[in-house]
Amino acid sequence: MVALSQSSAAGVLALLFDPEPLLKQYALKSLNSLVPQFWAEISEHIALIESLYESEELPQEAHDQAALLASKVYYYLGEYDEALSFALGAGSAFEADSRTHGTEEYVETVVSKAIDRYIQSRTAEQAGDGKIDPRLQGIIEGIFRRCIEDGEFRQAIGIALESRRLDVIKHIYEQTQDTSLLSYAMEAVLDTAFPLAYRDQVLKFLFPLFPAPTTEAKSPHVYSLTRILVTLNSPEMTINFLSTMVPGQKLLAYQFAFDLVEGGSQDYLEAIRKDLPEGNQESKPIYDQLRKILLGQESIKLYLEFLKRNNKVDMLILKNTKDALEPRSSIYHTALTLQNAFMHAGTTSDVFLRENLEWLALANNWSKFSAAAAIGVIHKGHFQESMNILGPYLPAQGAESSTGSTAYSEGGALYALGLVNAGCGSGQEVENYLRNLLKNSASEVVQHGAALGLGVAGMGGKSAEAYDDLKQTLFTDSAVAGEAAGYAMGLIMLGTADQTSAEEMLTYARETQHEKIIRGLAIGLALIFYGRQEEADDMVKLLMAEKDPILRYGGVYTLALAYAGTSNNAAIRQLLHVAVSDTSDDVRRAAVTSLAFLLFKNPQQVPRIVQLLSESYNPHVRCGATLALGIACAGTGLQDAVDILEPMTRDSVDFVRQGALIALGMILVEQSEASSPSLASTRALYAKIVSDKHDDPMARFGAALGQGLIDAGGRNVTISLQSRAGSRNTSAIVGMVLFCQFWYWYPLAHCACLAFEPTGIIGLDENLKAPKFEFISNAKPSLFAYPSPMKPPKKETVTKVATAVLSTTAKAKAREKRKAAAEGDATATDDKKDGDVEMKTGETSARNEDVSPISLTEGTSTPSKSRKSEPAFEKLSNFSRVTPVQLAYVTFPPESRYQPVRVVSTRPPPTASKNGKSPAAAALAAERSGGGGGILIMVDTRPGEEAEYIEFETQAAVPAAGAAPAAQNPPATTPGRHIALDENAPEADPPESFEYPFDNDT
């Protein structure tokens, strides 16, 4: 007999009215299993169920059952807070029910509500407001217990961080001794928007939990420790940490010093250098070496040497662009200047400029300014020789201020001086030199260059004197000089959130009539609040409410920079709202572009967010979407981003095409044809657009910049907004913000070079010398190979054109043939003229038997050597290019004499994904942290043997101190010294000194 299904709960509900407590208890228990089916019917008796919960007649078990029943009814009614309140009262009944089949959804909802309420209660309790319900505490403790039992440690850490239960994190670590869990907690608190004070509290709590790193262990958590130190920005904590490693782990101390230089601000590094102990006889040389490294100049010199040695610029690309673009047009002249600067950034090779002096002489006014500034990009990092290199173009000391065309080359040279000294100019002689020129020059163009140079060189230096000099320049109310002063004030006070400076700048921006000055100050304000998260909220609110769209534009960048790299949901929501609602196109474009600065740590999310915006009716929003994809996915080769950008290169609006072409260059930088299928087609597209004289100038400008970015730094740099340890790369983020301003002011595009990060392995021994050694890349060489150079067009040989044979002639000849054959004249042949086109039948088959034309062409290729199978690995030497993805494949053979003190990469080698993507593409899609590589301190396992060292090519001919007097009075140039020669050129006598003929304008 088939059991009838129940059609109503009325019978069981009737038992609730029975005076017998046992029957009531039975009814409550039965109704709990019937709620999913009959909750609507049961809800009519909710008041009775609540009264039973409060009744004192029933036993405790019945109380719990009544509370659980009420909780479930409220859950189905959508009253989740009430459901949670009764679930808390259900005690053991709720815990028992959570294991019953069919209640999973109800339990999950109530638990998530419990966690949310617990987090709110904990936050309120820590602020001294209210106490936590002990029943709620019990549920949460149960959740922690269950997570730990099931091995769901990360879930428990997530809840512990949100609810500020650091004791749970410590308990989990003591139980597991797994440092990766501590690294996870660190990443969670850094990459999501926790308040700054709590973030610092968590980092200070986590830091001592990490075990002390040792050279032997090659601890992967070295990266986490570096990141915590850089983020906390505490010199005292850093010094204590470094002192624990001296003298026992001195190599590891050197490694930490190099890693700190990469992520730390100038003032932080300077404070560490100042307060490092002198040490005793044994440790003094070690501390001196640490001071030398922390100055930052050692790293810059090593990367300069790396870029010079490995320069693989394809000069034919530059030559073709130069031949295609009209040099008398300032936009095209600037485009080629920028392309050459990006391609040769940091390589010190100015061979293109030397070979094209006539083209250079055609630069006019601001094109001349950009051309002079480009020398700074090419020689970026060559700070020891900066005064010699730029000597001929710098203003003469004591001479009257230049006017006219020379002012542009002088201003550009001062900007170049800042770019050469980017990241190491604060407090150095170059800063004083630029300040003096800023104060003493009467030309606003020279002041413009000096202000930009001062800002870039002293970035984050917080120099009050430099700030005051810039403020005085601003108050002259010169549009040209004031704009640069606005940018530079923000750069000097980068990330300070200094209220006095911010108020001064905002007040002046409201008073002045010059749009240029307002824009400079608006971006300057954004830079002041860099990384300050909630501290910037008031300023953002103030700027977003302004009537002036330029100040709202600054508000958008302030929001983006304050929460840079945090993926903060509230900030993203606000930017998306501005992107579709603001009345100004400029503000909307900036809002979309700014998404990149929030999301660059999760590049794979950006295409999904920007997809709809890239199809907007508003071209400015589409343009913003292109740059957002370019900046956030830079260097990843992310195919999803490329798929969105490729159709945009055919957009109907020229500046959207320009943005798409620039963005493609950023995304595909350092990709190989094996790792990115779009690389060859993108390069071909650039060449086609540049050479098409009928295309829009802006699109051709974008294609030229794209060509420069895709081959940036001699094909040895990537564009990355995070450092190798995974912390924010401050100079790169600032460089990209300034690059985005090229929309208004082309010379600012040079700042993109601040985001170029050399990708190589540079091994040093304990004396900071570079020994010769080899390591292995366990991947096919083609996967990470340099792109093959362009082939010059073949010289066309004049071929003889076949004589056309008329049909009438052919018929006449055929008749003659038949006639001759009929007469038996065997010797009669057709008098062919040279080259007559005629079909030959039978000849081929008679000679080659039955070879068809297809098999013939195949046959011709068979005798050639069969293609060798590609090896599965390759050996690389010290100072070789190693791309960020390739680092996961790098190993040092155990028998090798030199071994690194820390792991080269924290990631395992990626495997091919299911959808058939190459391993590299799969790895990049999931890319989050910057990985390892860079400058590695090596342990010499055979110190007794004589070492062989690499000779540096960029050693200064004069000591660094020799540059100081030059700053006061730039000398006449020594032959062949003020411009570094290309490393590939044959050795010869130094050329005669010369100056770029800027003034021979024709």
XYZ file of N, CA and C in Angstrom, residues 425-627:
609
model
N 66.739 61.241 -6.518
C 67.202 62.640 -6.547
C 66.932 63.405 -5.270
N 66.070 62.871 -4.404
C 65.684 63.612 -3.200
C 66.887 63.797 -2.275
N 67.121 65.062 -1.910
C 68.235 65.365 -1.009
C 69.583 65.352 -1.688
N 69.632 65.065 -2.984
C 70.906 65.038 -3.710
C 71.182 66.420 -4.326
N 72.367 66.548 -4.904
C 72.791 67.822 -5.489
C 71.856 68.273 -6.611
N 71.329 67.286 -7.352
C 70.478 67.626 -8.492
C 69.222 68.397 -8.034
N 68.738 68.074 -6.833
C 67.549 68.765 -6.320
C 67.852 70.249 -6.100
N 69.008 70.548 -5.522
C 69.391 71.955 -5.297
C 69.573 72.678 -6.622
N 70.177 71.988 -7.589
C 70.408 72.598 -8.907
C 69.082 72.998 -9.559
N 68.111 72.090 -9.523
C 66.804 72.379 -10.134
C 66.065 73.475 -9.362
N 66.200 73.476 -8.038
C 65.536 74.519 -7.235
C 66.092 75.898 -7.570
N 67.433 75.986 -7.713
C 68.046 77.285 -8.041
C 67.554 77.800 -9.385
N 67.487 76.903 -10.370
C 67.039 77.333 -11.706
C 65.566 77.725 -11.681
N 64.779 77.011 -10.883
C 63.352 77.328 -10.780
C 63.171 78.743 -10.223
N 63.990 79.080 -9.215
C 63.851 80.402 -8.581
C 64.406 81.514 -9.466
N 65.500 81.231 -10.164
C 66.233 82.308 -10.848
C 65.842 82.521 -12.298
N 65.120 81.579 -12.890
C 64.802 81.718 -14.322
C 63.592 82.619 -14.520
N 63.669 83.433 -15.570
C 62.534 84.314 -15.881
C 61.645 83.702 -16.955
N 62.141 82.648 -17.633
C 61.359 82.041 -18.712
C 60.403 80.997 -18.133
N 59.123 81.117 -18.474
C 58.148 80.176 -17.918
C 58.352 78.768 -18.481
N 58.929 78.670 -19.671
C 59.182 77.344 -20.252
C 60.280 76.637 -19.460
N 61.343 77.392 -19.116
C 62.433 76.810 -18.317
C 61.904 76.444 -16.931
N 61.057 77.310 -16.358
C 60.456 77.015 -15.048
C 59.591 75.750 -15.118
N 58.853 75.614 -16.236
C 58.012 74.435 -16.442
C 58.867 73.165 -16.384
N 59.986 73.172 -17.131
C 60.876 72.005 -17.153
C 61.512 71.749 -15.800
N 61.936 72.838 -15.130
C 62.590 72.686 -13.826
C 61.612 72.134 -12.794
N 60.344 72.610 -12.841
C 59.338 72.143 -11.879
C 59.044 70.660 -12.095
N 58.836 70.251 -13.357
C 58.565 68.831 -13.628
C 59.756 67.969 -13.210
N 60.966 68.430 -13.534
C 62.176 67.683 -13.169
C 62.315 67.548 -11.671
N 62.034 68.643 -10.953
C 62.135 68.642 -9.484
C 61.123 67.668 -8.882
N 59.909 67.658 -9.440
C 58.866 66.758 -8.935
C 59.227 65.294 -9.122
N 59.716 64.947 -10.327
C 60.026 63.543 -10.629
C 61.249 63.078 -9.850
N 62.272 63.944 -9.763
C 63.504 63.543 -9.059
C 63.273 63.428 -7.554
N 62.449 64.341 -7.001
C 62.246 64.351 -5.548
C 60.962 63.682 -5.125
N 60.436 62.782 -5.968
C 59.140 62.149 -5.711
C 59.100 61.479 -4.339
N 58.119 61.886 -3.522
C 57.955 61.280 -2.199
C 59.018 61.676 -1.203
N 59.863 62.686 -1.556
C 60.949 63.101 -0.650
C 60.473 64.002 0.479
N 59.261 64.588 0.324
C 58.651 65.456 1.357
C 59.544 66.638 1.714
N 60.320 67.140 0.742
C 61.225 68.264 1.004
C 60.428 69.556 1.125
N 60.449 70.164 2.318
C 59.672 71.398 2.552
C 60.231 72.549 1.720
N 61.576 72.597 1.548
C 62.187 73.699 0.776
C 61.746 73.633 -0.680
N 61.807 72.420 -1.259
C 61.388 72.263 -2.661
C 59.917 72.632 -2.809
N 59.089 72.205 -1.849
C 57.657 72.505 -1.903
C 57.422 74.027 -1.877
N 58.155 74.733 -1.004
C 57.978 76.189 -0.898
C 58.398 76.893 -2.186
N 59.502 76.427 -2.802
C 59.940 77.036 -4.072
C 58.889 76.845 -5.156
N 58.303 75.652 -5.191
C 57.259 75.378 -6.192
C 56.024 76.239 -5.923
N 55.724 76.436 -4.640
C 54.552 77.242 -4.279
C 54.748 78.686 -4.754
N 55.964 79.216 -4.603
C 56.238 80.585 -5.066
C 56.074 80.683 -6.583
N 56.521 79.651 -7.297
C 56.342 79.628 -8.764
C 54.854 79.603 -9.103
N 54.089 78.818 -8.346
C 52.645 78.724 -8.583
C 51.984 80.093 -8.414
N 52.417 80.825 -7.369
C 51.775 82.107 -7.063
C 52.083 83.204 -8.079
N 53.022 82.945 -9.026
C 53.241 83.936 -10.092
C 52.069 83.930 -11.074
N 51.206 82.915 -10.981
C 50.010 82.771 -11.823
C 50.339 82.691 -13.314
N 51.485 82.072 -13.615
C 51.815 81.798 -15.018
C 51.214 80.448 -15.370
N 50.418 80.395 -16.424
C 49.702 79.154 -16.773
C 50.671 78.007 -17.027
N 51.767 78.296 -17.756
C 52.695 77.224 -18.143
C 53.489 76.729 -16.929
N 54.096 77.673 -16.197
C 54.911 77.287 -15.042
C 54.023 76.769 -13.906
N 52.841 77.363 -13.737
C 51.941 76.993 -12.638
C 51.422 75.577 -12.764
N 51.155 75.154 -14.006
C 50.651 73.780 -14.212
C 51.686 72.768 -13.723
N 52.953 72.970 -14.153
C 54.012 72.034 -13.745
C 54.226 72.097 -12.242
N 54.108 73.299 -11.655
C 54.290 73.445 -10.207
C 53.216 72.648 -9.463
N 51.989 72.659 -9.979
C 50.897 71.904 -9.358
C 51.196 70.411 -9.322
N 51.634 69.872 -10.480
C 51.995 68.443 -10.520
C 53.140 68.161 -9.532
N 54.168 69.030 -9.571
C 55.382 68.783 -8.785
C 55.120 68.867 -7.284
N 54.221 69.784 -6.861
C 53.896 69.882 -5.427
C 53.291 68.566 -4.931
N 52.419 67.991 -5.760
C 51.831 66.695 -5.410
C 52.881 65.598 -5.356
N 53.842 65.628 -6.298
C 54.887 64.593 -6.336
C 55.799 64.678 -5.107
N 56.176 65.890 -4.726
C 57.063 66.066 -3.561
C 56.370 65.569 -2.295
N 55.070 65.895 -2.146
C 54.334 65.536 -0.924
C 53.539 64.229 -1.109
N 54.028 63.373 -1.982
C 53.314 62.142 -2.348
C 52.949 61.305 -1.119
N 51.655 61.007 -0.978
C 51.197 60.090 0.064
C 51.281 60.611 1.482
N 51.446 61.939 1.659
C 51.562 62.467 3.028
C 50.195 62.780 3.629
N 49.166 63.010 2.777
C 47.834 63.448 3.222
C 47.952 64.722 4.069
N 48.935 65.567 3.702
C 49.185 66.794 4.474
C 48.037 67.787 4.267
N 47.310 68.084 5.339
C 46.103 68.914 5.228
C 46.432 70.348 4.822
N 47.526 70.894 5.372
C 47.885 72.293 5.047
C 48.144 72.437 3.554
N 48.978 71.538 3.002
C 49.286 71.590 1.557
C 48.012 71.429 0.745
N 47.174 70.471 1.133
C 45.948 70.199 0.374
C 45.035 71.423 0.366
N 44.893 72.067 1.528
C 44.010 73.250 1.596
C 44.565 74.394 0.759
N 45.886 74.602 0.826
C 46.515 75.673 0.028
C 46.261 75.443 -1.462
N 46.466 74.209 -1.884
C 46.329 73.903 -3.310
C 44.878 74.031 -3.763
N 43.948 73.546 -2.934
C 42.530 73.616 -3.312
C 42.055 75.065 -3.365
N 42.471 75.870 -2.398
C 42.078 77.291 -2.374
C 42.574 77.995 -3.630
N 43.851 77.747 -3.989
C 44.404 78.430 -5.173
C 43.711 77.943 -6.448
N 43.379 76.639 -6.487
C 42.702 76.097 -7.677
C 41.335 76.771 -7.866
N 40.676 77.087 -6.760
C 39.359 77.744 -6.869
C 39.495 79.198 -7.307
N 40.625 79.836 -6.959
C 40.782 81.276 -7.238
C 41.293 81.554 -8.637
N 42.206 80.698 -9.138
C 42.858 81.018 -10.415
C 41.896 80.864 -11.595
N 42.220 81.575 -12.664
C 41.402 81.512 -13.884
C 41.989 80.553 -14.917
N 43.218 80.075 -14.673
C 43.904 79.249 -15.678
C 43.518 77.782 -15.547
N 42.947 77.233 -16.597
C 42.563 75.816 -16.565
C 43.781 74.911 -16.370
N 44.915 75.291 -16.992
C 46.133 74.483 -16.871
C 46.542 74.352 -15.407
N 46.522 75.474 -14.684
C 46.938 75.444 -13.272
C 45.963 74.595 -12.460
N 44.657 74.766 -12.755
C 43.653 73.982 -11.999
C 43.906 72.495 -12.203
N 44.202 72.114 -13.456
C 44.423 70.686 -13.733
C 45.677 70.184 -13.019
N 46.737 70.967 -13.055
C 47.969 70.567 -12.356
C 47.733 70.380 -10.869
N 46.980 71.316 -10.269
C 46.701 71.231 -8.832
C 45.758 70.068 -8.507
N 44.798 69.817 -9.415
C 43.837 68.720 -9.179
C 44.559 67.384 -9.111
N 45.493 67.148 -10.051
C 46.261 65.885 -10.019
C 47.235 65.903 -8.842
N 47.795 67.093 -8.537
C 48.687 67.224 -7.381
C 47.988 66.809 -6.090
N 46.728 67.217 -5.940
C 45.940 66.843 -4.751
C 45.762 65.322 -4.682
N 45.493 64.727 -5.845
C 45.317 63.262 -5.883
C 46.592 62.558 -5.406
N 47.753 63.093 -5.823
C 49.026 62.465 -5.447
C 49.283 62.588 -3.943
N 48.862 63.712 -3.351
C 49.071 63.911 -1.907
C 48.348 62.833 -1.102
N 47.176 62.389 -1.594
C 46.388 61.404 -0.837
C 46.631 59.967 -1.315
N 47.734 59.749 -2.028
C 48.053 58.413 -2.532
C 48.142 57.401 -1.380
N 47.369 56.316 -1.485
C 47.443 55.218 -0.522
C 46.866 55.513 0.847
N 46.120 56.627 0.990
C 45.647 56.998 2.328
C 44.247 56.476 2.637
N 43.636 55.771 1.725
C 42.325 55.127 1.915
C 41.294 56.066 2.550
N 40.748 55.685 3.709
C 39.613 56.464 4.255
C 39.999 57.895 4.649
N 41.315 58.170 4.815
C 41.733 59.533 5.164
C 41.449 60.510 4.023
N 41.298 59.974 2.800
C 41.056 60.841 1.651
C 39.566 61.062 1.398
N 38.690 60.368 2.140
C 37.253 60.408 1.837
C 36.681 61.825 1.864
N 37.100 62.629 2.853
C 36.559 63.997 2.957
C 36.963 64.834 1.755
N 38.226 64.699 1.353
C 38.704 65.476 0.190
C 37.984 65.029 -1.084
N 37.773 63.723 -1.225
C 37.063 63.210 -2.411
C 35.650 63.783 -2.454
N 34.985 63.763 -1.301
C 33.614 64.278 -1.219
C 33.570 65.755 -1.621
N 34.567 66.496 -1.129
C 34.651 67.939 -1.409
C 34.855 68.191 -2.908
N 35.815 67.431 -3.495
C 36.138 67.642 -4.914
C 34.999 67.191 -5.820
N 34.342 66.094 -5.466
C 33.269 65.573 -6.332
C 32.043 66.487 -6.325
N 31.938 67.348 -5.311
C 30.782 68.256 -5.245
C 31.066 69.591 -5.937
N 32.303 69.778 -6.455
C 32.662 71.062 -7.091
C 31.921 71.245 -8.408
N 31.674 72.526 -8.737
C 31.032 72.810 -10.028
C 32.031 72.690 -11.171
N 33.288 73.028 -10.897
C 34.323 73.001 -11.936
C 34.641 71.547 -12.292
N 34.423 71.144 -13.554
C 34.672 69.739 -13.924
C 36.133 69.318 -13.739
N 37.069 70.288 -13.822
C 38.488 69.916 -13.685
C 38.761 69.459 -12.251
N 38.116 70.090 -11.277
C 38.305 69.677 -9.880
C 37.612 68.331 -9.618
N 36.476 68.106 -10.291
C 35.833 66.779 -10.159
C 36.736 65.704 -10.773
N 37.394 66.079 -11.868
C 38.373 65.196 -12.524
C 39.471 64.838 -11.516
N 39.947 65.832 -10.756
C 40.938 65.579 -9.707
C 40.376 64.695 -8.616
N 39.075 64.869 -8.308
C 38.423 64.057 -7.276
C 38.419 62.588 -7.650
N 38.195 62.304 -8.951
C 38.185 60.915 -9.441
C 39.566 60.278 -9.226
N 40.630 61.024 -9.594
C 41.984 60.486 -9.418
C 42.366 60.385 -7.935
N 41.851 61.308 -7.117
C 42.126 61.234 -5.667
C 41.555 59.937 -5.098
N 40.332 59.619 -5.507
C 39.690 58.381 -5.053
C 40.484 57.164 -5.519
N 40.883 57.189 -6.793
C 41.598 56.033 -7.363
C 42.948 55.829 -6.683
N 43.689 56.915 -6.441
C 45.027 56.774 -5.853
C 44.951 56.452 -4.360
N 43.937 56.985 -3.676
C 43.808 56.710 -2.235
C 43.596 55.218 -1.999
N 42.824 54.562 -2.891
C 42.519 53.138 -2.716
C 43.261 52.282 -3.745
N 44.409 52.774 -4.242
C 45.138 52.062 -5.301
C 45.476 50.635 -4.869
N 45.110 49.667 -5.723
C 45.467 48.272 -5.482
C 44.632 47.551 -4.444
N 43.579 48.216 -3.902
C 42.806 47.557 -2.836
C 41.558 46.860 -3.360
N 41.150 47.131 -4.603
C 39.902 46.583 -5.174
C 38.699 46.918 -4.287
N 38.726 48.103 -3.665
C 37.664 48.505 -2.740
C 36.322 48.615 -3.460
N 35.317 47.855 -2.990
C 34.020 47.810 -3.682
C 33.321 49.155 -3.694
N 33.377 49.875 -2.570
C 32.688 51.173 -2.500
C 33.314 52.153 -3.488
N 34.645 52.150 -3.585
C 35.336 53.056 -4.516
C 35.006 52.692 -5.968
N 34.970 51.388 -6.271
C 34.646 50.953 -7.640
C 33.224 51.379 -7.987
N 32.306 51.186 -7.026
C 30.907 51.565 -7.264
C 30.792 53.063 -7.537
N 31.534 53.860 -6.764
C 31.464 55.318 -6.951
C 32.017 55.723 -8.319
N 33.133 55.093 -8.724
C 33.709 55.422 -10.035
C 32.760 55.023 -11.170
N 32.142 53.861 -11.054
C 31.203 53.421 -12.100
C 30.002 54.361 -12.172
N 29.577 54.855 -11.011
C 28.451 55.796 -10.987
C 28.838 57.090 -11.710
N 30.039 57.601 -11.415
C 30.519 58.836 -12.069
C 30.655 58.610 -13.572
N 31.124 57.406 -13.948
C 31.375 57.107 -15.364
C 30.112 57.183 -16.217
N 28.951 56.999 -15.591
C 27.718 57.016 -16.389
C 26.820 58.214 -16.061
N 27.227 59.040 -15.076
C 26.295 60.094 -14.675
C 26.861 61.508 -14.746
N 28.190 61.677 -14.768
C 28.738 63.043 -14.727
C 28.436 63.785 -16.022
N 28.322 65.106 -15.906
C 27.975 65.916 -17.094
C 29.197 66.177 -17.963
N 30.399 66.004 -17.417
C 31.620 66.289 -18.178
C 32.195 65.009 -18.772
N 32.483 65.032 -20.062
C 33.081 63.859 -20.724
C 34.455 63.532 -20.149
N 35.229 64.577 -19.831
C 36.576 64.357 -19.283
C 36.508 63.587 -17.969
N 35.555 63.965 -17.119
C 35.424 63.307 -15.807
C 34.998 61.855 -15.997
N 34.102 61.629 -16.945
C 33.624 60.256 -17.195
C 34.768 59.381 -17.712
N 35.540 59.946 -18.617
C 36.677 59.181 -19.158
C 37.669 58.845 -18.036
N 37.950 59.841 -17.187
C 38.897 59.625 -16.083
C 38.376 58.567 -15.110
N 37.053 58.561 -14.876
C 36.471 57.606 -13.920
C 36.665 56.168 -14.412
N 36.488 55.960 -15.721
C 36.658 54.598 -16.265
C 38.136 54.203 -16.218
N 39.014 55.129 -16.630
C 40.455 54.831 -16.610
C 40.916 54.506 -15.195
N 40.364 55.233 -14.210
C 40.810 55.070 -12.811
C 40.499 53.695 -12.239
N 39.563 52.980 -12.850
C 39.280 51.612 -12.374
C 40.554 50.766 -12.393
N 41.431 51.067 -13.354
C 42.677 50.291 -13.484
C 43.525 50.396 -12.226
N 43.549 51.585 -11.612
C 44.424 51.778 -10.447
C 43.885 51.040 -9.219
N 42.593 50.775 -9.192
C 42.024 50.019 -8.079
C 42.203 48.523 -8.287
N 42.167 48.080 -9.552
C 42.046 46.642 -9.835
C 43.291 46.004 -10.420
N 44.448 46.723 -10.428
C 45.598 46.150 -11.139
C 46.121 44.863 -10.506
N 45.725 44.554 -9.252
C 46.181 43.289 -8.651
C 45.297 42.114 -9.072
N 44.158 42.424 -9.674
C 43.268 41.358 -10.183
C 42.961 41.633 -11.657
N 43.992 41.568 -12.517
C 43.765 41.988 -13.907
C 42.675 41.213 -14.617
N 42.486 39.925 -14.232
C 41.490 39.116 -14.956
C 40.069 39.598 -14.718
N 39.841 40.430 -13.676
C 38.485 40.945 -13.423
C 38.138 42.133 -14.307
N 39.180 42.850 -14.763
C 38.934 44.139 -15.434
C 38.154 43.984 -16.743
N 38.504 43.012 -17.632
C 37.718 42.906 -18.867
C 36.221 42.730 -18.605
N 35.883 41.963 -17.565
C 34.471 41.725 -17.253
C 33.778 43.027 -16.830
N 34.474 43.826 -16.020
C 33.871 45.072 -15.520
C 33.767 46.115 -16.632
N 34.781 46.138 -17.506
C 34.859 47.203 -18.518
C 34.110 46.834 -19.804
N 33.730 45.564 -19.943
C 33.108 45.078 -21.181
C 31.969 45.990 -21.659
N 31.003 46.260 -20.786
C 29.849 47.074 -21.200
C 30.243 48.516 -21.482
N 31.171 49.049 -20.671
C 31.603 50.440 -20.878
C 32.308 50.597 -22.226
N 32.970 49.514 -22.674
C 33.686 49.596 -23.957
C 32.713 49.669 -25.134
N 31.420 49.398 -24.871
C 30.410 49.485 -25.938
C 29.509 50.701 -25.743
N 29.927 51.635 -24.873
C 29.114 52.818 -24.570
C 28.906 53.678 -25.822
N 27.781 54.423 -25.825
C 27.535 55.355 -26.946
C 28.516 56.526 -26.878
N 29.065 56.803 -25.668
C 29.928 57.971 -25.478
C 31.378 57.594 -25.792
N 31.996 58.216 -26.803
C 33.366 57.827 -27.181
C 34.380 58.059 -26.059
N 34.122 59.054 -25.179
C 35.062 59.319 -24.089
C 35.076 58.155 -23.094
N 33.902 57.577 -22.858
C 33.825 56.412 -21.961
C 34.548 55.224 -22.610
N 34.356 55.061 -23.927
C 35.053 53.966 -24.635
C 36.563 54.162 -24.548
N 37.008 55.416 -24.705
C 38.449 55.704 -24.634
C 38.983 55.386 -23.238
N 38.211 55.761 -22.204
C 38.616 55.440 -20.830
C 38.735 53.943 -20.620
N 37.821 53.195 -21.239
C 37.836 51.728 -21.101
C 39.110 51.140 -21.708
N 39.576 51.721 -22.828
C 40.808 51.192 -23.456
C 41.996 51.357 -22.517
N 42.134 52.560 -21.930
C 43.286 52.795 -21.049
C 43.168 51.980 -19.759
